[in-house]
mmCIF file of C-alpha atoms in Angstrom:
data_model
loop_
_atom_site.group_PDB
_atom_site.id
_atom_site.type_symbol
_atom_site.label_atom_id
_atom_site.label_comp_id
_atom_site.label_asym_id
_atom_site.label_seq_id
_atom_site.Cartn_x
_atom_site.Cartn_y
_atom_site.Cartn_z
ATOM 1 C CA UNK A 9 270.905 187.051 250.887
ATOM 2 C CA UNK A 10 272.084 186.811 254.466
ATOM 3 C CA UNK A 11 275.703 187.622 255.149
ATOM 4 C CA UNK A 12 278.158 186.289 257.709
ATOM 5 C CA UNK A 13 278.575 188.927 260.354
ATOM 6 C CA UNK A 14 280.446 189.457 263.607
ATOM 7 C CA UNK A 15 283.718 187.856 262.455
ATOM 8 C CA UNK A 16 285.791 190.432 264.244
ATOM 9 C CA UNK A 17 287.765 188.627 266.946
ATOM 10 C CA UNK A 18 291.120 187.364 265.675
ATOM 11 C CA UNK A 19 293.110 185.874 268.533
ATOM 12 C CA UNK A 20 295.333 182.849 269.070
ATOM 13 C CA UNK A 21 292.836 181.546 271.622
ATOM 14 C CA UNK A 22 290.355 180.643 268.885
ATOM 15 C CA UNK A 23 292.439 177.861 267.478
ATOM 16 C CA UNK A 24 290.589 175.309 269.121
ATOM 17 C CA UNK A 25 288.928 174.385 272.346
ATOM 18 C CA UNK A 26 285.357 173.265 271.869
ATOM 19 C CA UNK A 27 284.302 175.726 274.591
ATOM 20 C CA UNK A 28 285.453 178.586 272.374
ATOM 21 C CA UNK A 29 282.497 177.886 270.101
ATOM 22 C CA UNK A 30 280.267 179.757 272.553
ATOM 23 C CA UNK A 31 282.347 182.916 272.101
ATOM 24 C CA UNK A 32 281.509 182.844 268.399
ATOM 25 C CA UNK A 33 277.795 182.120 268.764
ATOM 26 C CA UNK A 34 276.905 185.165 266.637
ATOM 27 C CA UNK A 35 278.976 183.751 263.786
ATOM 28 C CA UNK A 36 277.306 180.395 264.311
ATOM 29 C CA UNK A 37 273.828 181.933 264.034
ATOM 30 C CA UNK A 38 274.846 183.906 260.952
ATOM 31 C CA UNK A 39 276.190 180.805 259.219
ATOM 32 C CA UNK A 40 272.996 178.865 259.942
ATOM 33 C CA UNK A 41 270.873 181.734 258.609
ATOM 34 C CA UNK A 42 273.054 182.022 255.529
ATOM 35 C CA UNK A 43 272.893 178.304 254.784
ATOM 36 C CA UNK A 44 269.109 178.423 254.869
ATOM 37 C CA UNK A 45 268.894 181.669 252.881
ATOM 38 C CA UNK A 46 271.292 180.507 250.156
ATOM 39 C CA UNK A 47 269.447 177.214 249.731
ATOM 40 C CA UNK A 48 266.133 178.921 249.016
ATOM 41 C CA UNK A 49 267.456 182.027 247.251
ATOM 42 C CA UNK A 50 265.604 182.687 243.968
ATOM 43 C CA UNK A 51 263.467 179.586 244.558
ATOM 44 C CA UNK A 52 259.750 180.018 243.862
ATOM 45 C CA UNK A 53 258.626 177.062 245.961
ATOM 46 C CA UNK A 54 261.227 177.577 248.700
ATOM 47 C CA UNK A 55 260.955 175.037 251.520
ATOM 48 C CA UNK A 56 258.505 172.936 249.473
ATOM 49 C CA UNK A 57 261.498 171.527 247.567
ATOM 50 C CA UNK A 58 262.899 170.165 250.829
ATOM 51 C CA UNK A 59 259.695 168.159 251.257
ATOM 52 C CA UNK A 60 259.001 167.369 247.611
ATOM 53 C CA UNK A 61 262.097 165.256 246.850
ATOM 54 C CA UNK A 62 261.830 162.938 249.883
ATOM 55 C CA UNK A 63 258.047 162.699 249.453
ATOM 56 C CA UNK A 64 258.499 161.509 245.879
ATOM 57 C CA UNK A 65 261.032 158.932 247.069
ATOM 58 C CA UNK A 66 258.607 157.876 249.814
ATOM 59 C CA UNK A 67 255.906 157.378 247.205
ATOM 60 C CA UNK A 68 258.204 155.235 245.045
ATOM 61 C CA UNK A 69 259.417 153.113 247.973
ATOM 62 C CA UNK A 70 255.866 152.664 249.263
ATOM 63 C CA UNK A 71 254.663 151.500 245.847
ATOM 64 C CA UNK A 72 257.583 149.112 245.358
ATOM 65 C CA UNK A 73 257.592 147.540 248.818
ATOM 66 C CA UNK A 74 253.807 147.358 249.068
ATOM 67 C CA UNK A 75 252.875 146.001 245.631
ATOM 68 C CA UNK A 76 256.063 144.501 244.138
ATOM 69 C CA UNK A 77 258.371 143.337 246.948
ATOM 70 C CA UNK A 78 255.868 143.018 249.744
ATOM 71 C CA UNK A 79 257.368 143.860 253.122
ATOM 72 C CA UNK A 80 255.244 142.250 255.881
ATOM 73 C CA UNK A 81 254.434 145.486 257.685
ATOM 74 C CA UNK A 82 250.874 146.743 258.027
ATOM 75 C CA UNK A 83 250.246 150.363 257.071
ATOM 76 C CA UNK A 84 253.640 150.430 255.429
ATOM 77 C CA UNK A 85 253.344 154.077 254.381
ATOM 78 C CA UNK A 86 253.249 155.116 258.048
ATOM 79 C CA UNK A 87 256.254 152.943 258.865
ATOM 80 C CA UNK A 88 258.273 154.420 256.018
ATOM 81 C CA UNK A 89 257.245 157.958 256.905
ATOM 82 C CA UNK A 90 258.367 157.508 260.513
ATOM 83 C CA UNK A 91 261.994 156.887 259.530
ATOM 84 C CA UNK A 92 262.732 158.191 256.066
ATOM 85 C CA UNK A 93 263.102 161.872 256.993
ATOM 86 C CA UNK A 94 265.555 160.807 259.708
ATOM 87 C CA UNK A 95 267.705 159.047 257.141
ATOM 88 C CA UNK A 96 267.355 161.882 254.626
ATOM 89 C CA UNK A 97 268.573 164.428 257.181
ATOM 90 C CA UNK A 98 271.524 162.243 258.176
ATOM 91 C CA UNK A 99 272.707 161.627 254.630
ATOM 92 C CA UNK A 100 272.411 165.322 253.740
ATOM 93 C CA UNK A 101 274.556 166.192 256.762
ATOM 94 C CA UNK A 102 277.189 163.630 255.782
ATOM 95 C CA UNK A 103 277.289 164.924 252.205
ATOM 96 C CA UNK A 104 277.616 168.523 253.436
ATOM 97 C CA UNK A 105 280.678 167.519 255.483
ATOM 98 C CA UNK A 106 282.584 166.819 252.250
ATOM 99 C CA UNK A 107 282.482 170.451 251.149
ATOM 100 C CA UNK A 108 281.861 172.616 254.221
ATOM 101 C CA UNK A 109 285.565 173.311 254.894
ATOM 102 C CA UNK A 110 286.243 173.985 251.203
ATOM 103 C CA UNK A 111 283.237 176.282 251.033
ATOM 104 C CA UNK A 112 284.522 178.502 253.845
ATOM 105 C CA UNK A 113 288.255 178.235 253.122
ATOM 106 C CA UNK A 114 288.691 181.982 252.530
ATOM 107 C CA UNK A 115 286.798 182.811 255.717
ATOM 108 C CA UNK A 116 288.997 180.434 257.734
ATOM 109 C CA UNK A 117 292.151 182.071 256.358
ATOM 110 C CA UNK A 118 290.995 185.634 257.020
ATOM 111 C CA UNK A 119 289.572 185.222 260.534
ATOM 112 C CA UNK A 120 290.495 183.062 263.518
ATOM 113 C CA UNK A 121 287.556 181.112 264.857
ATOM 114 C CA UNK A 122 286.934 177.475 265.818
ATOM 115 C CA UNK A 123 286.436 175.405 262.673
ATOM 116 C CA UNK A 124 283.948 173.320 264.637
ATOM 117 C CA UNK A 125 281.442 176.132 264.054
ATOM 118 C CA UNK A 126 281.338 175.278 260.356
ATOM 119 C CA UNK A 127 280.301 171.695 261.070
ATOM 120 C CA UNK A 128 277.817 172.671 263.759
ATOM 121 C CA UNK A 129 276.184 175.343 261.621
ATOM 122 C CA UNK A 130 275.836 172.983 258.636
ATOM 123 C CA UNK A 131 274.303 170.278 260.846
ATOM 124 C CA UNK A 132 272.016 172.778 262.570
ATOM 125 C CA UNK A 133 270.677 174.143 259.276
ATOM 126 C CA UNK A 134 269.841 170.603 258.115
ATOM 127 C CA UNK A 135 268.218 169.764 261.457
ATOM 128 C CA UNK A 136 266.176 172.962 261.338
ATOM 129 C CA UNK A 137 264.615 171.648 258.130
ATOM 130 C CA UNK A 138 264.300 168.222 259.725
ATOM 131 C CA UNK A 139 262.407 169.693 262.682
ATOM 132 C CA UNK A 140 259.784 171.066 260.281
ATOM 133 C CA UNK A 141 259.615 167.754 258.409
ATOM 134 C CA UNK A 142 259.237 165.717 261.583
ATOM 135 C CA UNK A 143 256.590 168.147 262.834
ATOM 136 C CA UNK A 144 254.546 167.526 259.687
ATOM 137 C CA UNK A 145 255.157 163.783 260.083
ATOM 138 C CA UNK A 146 253.827 163.841 263.649
ATOM 139 C CA UNK A 147 250.657 165.637 262.555
ATOM 140 C CA UNK A 148 250.042 163.251 259.633
ATOM 141 C CA UNK A 149 250.620 160.146 261.740
ATOM 142 C CA UNK A 150 248.487 161.484 264.595
ATOM 143 C CA UNK A 151 245.549 162.103 262.251
ATOM 144 C CA UNK A 152 245.714 159.200 259.800
ATOM 145 C CA UNK A 153 247.587 156.483 261.700
ATOM 146 C CA UNK A 154 247.052 156.799 265.450
ATOM 147 C CA UNK A 155 243.851 158.848 265.415
ATOM 148 C CA UNK A 156 245.281 160.659 268.401
ATOM 149 C CA UNK A 157 248.506 161.918 269.940
ATOM 150 C CA UNK A 158 250.588 159.102 271.481
ATOM 151 C CA UNK A 159 252.407 159.838 274.724
ATOM 152 C CA UNK A 160 255.581 158.390 273.234
ATOM 153 C CA UNK A 161 256.149 161.730 271.481
ATOM 154 C CA UNK A 162 257.602 162.972 274.771
ATOM 155 C CA UNK A 163 260.749 161.011 273.873
ATOM 156 C CA UNK A 164 261.100 162.727 270.492
ATOM 157 C CA UNK A 165 263.349 165.625 271.662
ATOM 158 C CA UNK A 166 265.787 163.087 273.134
ATOM 159 C CA UNK A 167 265.921 161.179 269.837
ATOM 160 C CA UNK A 168 266.609 164.367 267.886
ATOM 161 C CA UNK A 169 269.407 165.263 270.322
ATOM 162 C CA UNK A 170 270.980 161.800 269.943
ATOM 163 C CA UNK A 171 270.641 162.074 266.176
ATOM 164 C CA UNK A 172 272.404 165.453 266.160
ATOM 165 C CA UNK A 173 275.277 164.173 268.317
ATOM 166 C CA UNK A 174 275.696 161.074 266.147
ATOM 167 C CA UNK A 175 275.615 162.999 262.869
ATOM 168 C CA UNK A 176 278.106 165.651 264.022
ATOM 169 C CA UNK A 177 280.394 162.882 265.224
ATOM 170 C CA UNK A 178 280.328 161.249 261.793
ATOM 171 C CA UNK A 179 280.659 164.560 259.956
ATOM 172 C CA UNK A 180 283.862 165.476 261.819
ATOM 173 C CA UNK A 181 286.280 162.913 260.310
ATOM 174 C CA UNK A 182 284.567 163.132 256.908
ATOM 175 C CA UNK A 183 285.173 166.891 256.830
ATOM 176 C CA UNK A 184 288.919 166.737 257.440
ATOM 177 C CA UNK A 185 289.490 163.594 255.365
ATOM 178 C CA UNK A 186 287.660 165.111 252.382
ATOM 179 C CA UNK A 187 290.130 168.016 252.438
ATOM 180 C CA UNK A 188 293.229 165.838 252.800
ATOM 181 C CA UNK A 189 292.011 163.121 250.426
ATOM 182 C CA UNK A 190 289.691 164.193 247.610
ATOM 183 C CA UNK A 191 288.805 160.512 247.026
ATOM 184 C CA UNK A 192 286.471 160.739 250.029
ATOM 185 C CA UNK A 193 283.996 162.778 247.978
ATOM 186 C CA UNK A 194 283.809 159.952 245.439
ATOM 187 C CA UNK A 195 283.730 157.107 247.949
ATOM 188 C CA UNK A 196 281.155 158.600 250.315
ATOM 189 C CA UNK A 197 278.092 158.142 248.041
ATOM 190 C CA UNK A 198 278.892 154.422 247.777
ATOM 191 C CA UNK A 199 279.332 154.130 251.547
ATOM 192 C CA UNK A 200 276.079 155.975 252.213
ATOM 193 C CA UNK A 201 274.233 153.743 249.743
ATOM 194 C CA UNK A 202 275.605 150.665 251.522
ATOM 195 C CA UNK A 203 274.598 152.168 254.866
ATOM 196 C CA UNK A 204 271.099 152.831 253.512
ATOM 197 C CA UNK A 205 270.595 149.123 252.806
ATOM 198 C CA UNK A 206 272.242 148.160 256.093
ATOM 199 C CA UNK A 207 269.841 150.371 258.075
ATOM 200 C CA UNK A 208 266.125 149.773 258.763
ATOM 201 C CA UNK A 209 264.891 152.602 256.539
ATOM 202 C CA UNK A 210 262.504 150.622 254.327
ATOM 203 C CA UNK A 211 262.305 147.490 256.480
ATOM 204 C CA UNK A 212 262.026 146.784 260.189
ATOM 205 C CA UNK A 213 265.026 145.741 262.265
ATOM 206 C CA UNK A 214 262.828 142.891 263.550
ATOM 207 C CA UNK A 215 263.135 141.276 260.108
ATOM 208 C CA UNK A 216 266.905 140.884 260.548
ATOM 209 C CA UNK A 217 267.768 137.287 261.572
ATOM 210 C CA UNK A 218 268.537 136.823 265.251
ATOM 211 C CA UNK A 219 271.901 135.229 264.405
ATOM 212 C CA UNK A 220 273.300 138.503 263.037
ATOM 213 C CA UNK A 221 271.183 141.061 264.869
ATOM 214 C CA UNK A 222 273.860 141.754 267.461
ATOM 215 C CA UNK A 223 276.340 142.621 264.728
ATOM 216 C CA UNK A 224 273.643 144.510 262.843
ATOM 217 C CA UNK A 225 272.928 146.766 265.819
ATOM 218 C CA UNK A 226 276.525 147.981 265.828
ATOM 219 C CA UNK A 227 275.320 150.236 263.039
ATOM 220 C CA UNK A 228 274.230 153.306 265.040
ATOM 221 C CA UNK A 229 271.506 154.154 262.518
ATOM 222 C CA UNK A 230 269.913 150.748 263.092
ATOM 223 C CA UNK A 231 269.235 151.593 266.707
ATOM 224 C CA UNK A 232 268.334 155.229 266.031
ATOM 225 C CA UNK A 233 265.791 154.366 263.337
ATOM 226 C CA UNK A 234 264.351 151.608 265.529
ATOM 227 C CA UNK A 235 263.771 154.221 268.219
ATOM 228 C CA UNK A 236 261.964 156.499 265.776
ATOM 229 C CA UNK A 237 259.836 153.589 264.540
ATOM 230 C CA UNK A 238 258.835 152.763 268.107
ATOM 231 C CA UNK A 239 257.964 156.368 268.988
ATOM 232 C CA UNK A 240 256.346 157.527 265.729
ATOM 233 C CA UNK A 241 254.999 154.396 264.056
ATOM 234 C CA UNK A 242 254.170 152.119 266.984
ATOM 235 C CA UNK A 243 253.310 154.935 269.371
ATOM 236 C CA UNK A 244 255.065 153.302 272.317
ATOM 237 C CA UNK A 245 257.916 154.208 274.603
ATOM 238 C CA UNK A 246 261.111 152.454 273.438
ATOM 239 C CA UNK A 247 263.126 150.349 275.838
ATOM 240 C CA UNK A 248 265.625 152.119 278.083
ATOM 241 C CA UNK A 249 268.236 149.584 276.985
ATOM 242 C CA UNK A 250 267.935 150.566 273.327
ATOM 243 C CA UNK A 251 268.025 154.270 274.182
ATOM 244 C CA UNK A 252 271.128 153.695 276.274
ATOM 245 C CA UNK A 253 272.813 151.697 273.487
ATOM 246 C CA UNK A 254 272.149 154.393 270.898
ATOM 247 C CA UNK A 255 273.389 157.031 273.344
ATOM 248 C CA UNK A 256 276.633 155.096 273.846
ATOM 249 C CA UNK A 257 277.149 154.758 270.084
ATOM 250 C CA UNK A 258 276.317 158.422 269.456
ATOM 251 C CA UNK A 259 278.613 159.744 272.192
ATOM 252 C CA UNK A 260 281.414 157.366 271.204
ATOM 253 C CA UNK A 261 281.138 158.376 267.548
ATOM 254 C CA UNK A 262 281.174 162.025 268.539
ATOM 255 C CA UNK A 263 284.194 161.629 270.814
ATOM 256 C CA UNK A 264 286.239 159.679 268.260
ATOM 257 C CA UNK A 265 285.143 161.880 265.367
ATOM 258 C CA UNK A 266 285.965 165.086 267.187
ATOM 259 C CA UNK A 267 289.368 163.738 268.239
ATOM 260 C CA UNK A 268 290.190 163.075 264.563
ATOM 261 C CA UNK A 269 288.859 166.466 263.531
ATOM 262 C CA UNK A 270 290.831 168.324 266.192
ATOM 263 C CA UNK A 271 294.037 166.478 265.323
ATOM 264 C CA UNK A 272 293.974 167.272 261.601
ATOM 265 C CA UNK A 273 291.951 170.475 261.235
ATOM 266 C CA UNK A 274 295.052 172.697 261.315
ATOM 267 C CA UNK A 275 296.368 170.906 258.213
ATOM 268 C CA UNK A 276 293.124 171.613 256.391
ATOM 269 C CA UNK A 277 293.717 175.370 256.482
ATOM 270 C CA UNK A 278 296.894 174.917 254.451
ATOM 271 C CA UNK A 279 295.445 172.366 252.028
ATOM 272 C CA UNK A 280 291.968 173.775 251.374
#
């Protein structure tokens, strides 16, 4: 099992500027490696489990919304595949935020380092898995859906970057609130379930009535998933307006989330 190394600098400076994260990049890399190693420790199938659970859910959703509740989308399996791994990664990151500060409470008490590293390392580990999943998705869609490689894939790195910024921004307040108020851990699954139905994971945002679509698009995952559907499923370049809107929501969420995290993270050391 990998171990957390290079936690050797204990100074007052590490209490908190975001720029200090770079000084502890070795710790950051070690935490990411440990998260991945612990997840697959003593597992025979290893990374296959990361794919197996969402693939089974994809199969169930495809069967239900193709044969029972028929969603008017051709080649529905390809549509679902183009967005489900995005949602799965996001919800796993949000769930991890509820325990990441608890999990490393002893480390935070014994060594001074920016607590932001814990959030970033947890999100990075999940996005490392996501990168493999989305790589497989691209290959499958290129072979069986597009019969070629669409040029829209050039936008994919930008979408992943926006996704990472958005998710970290949402993780930040969840992390500190889950330490101060244990009720967050019980309420979050309900909120994520509501967000799942309020996001175009198993249906297209185009099916949302025009009268409420403006309000609907305030959900940052609505725009993000629509971008992935355009790039992966439709094989076209999304509109610059939609990219800009998602970027605004992602950066705003990150700024507000980090402000909350920075304000209350010192209290978490005493509570956790």
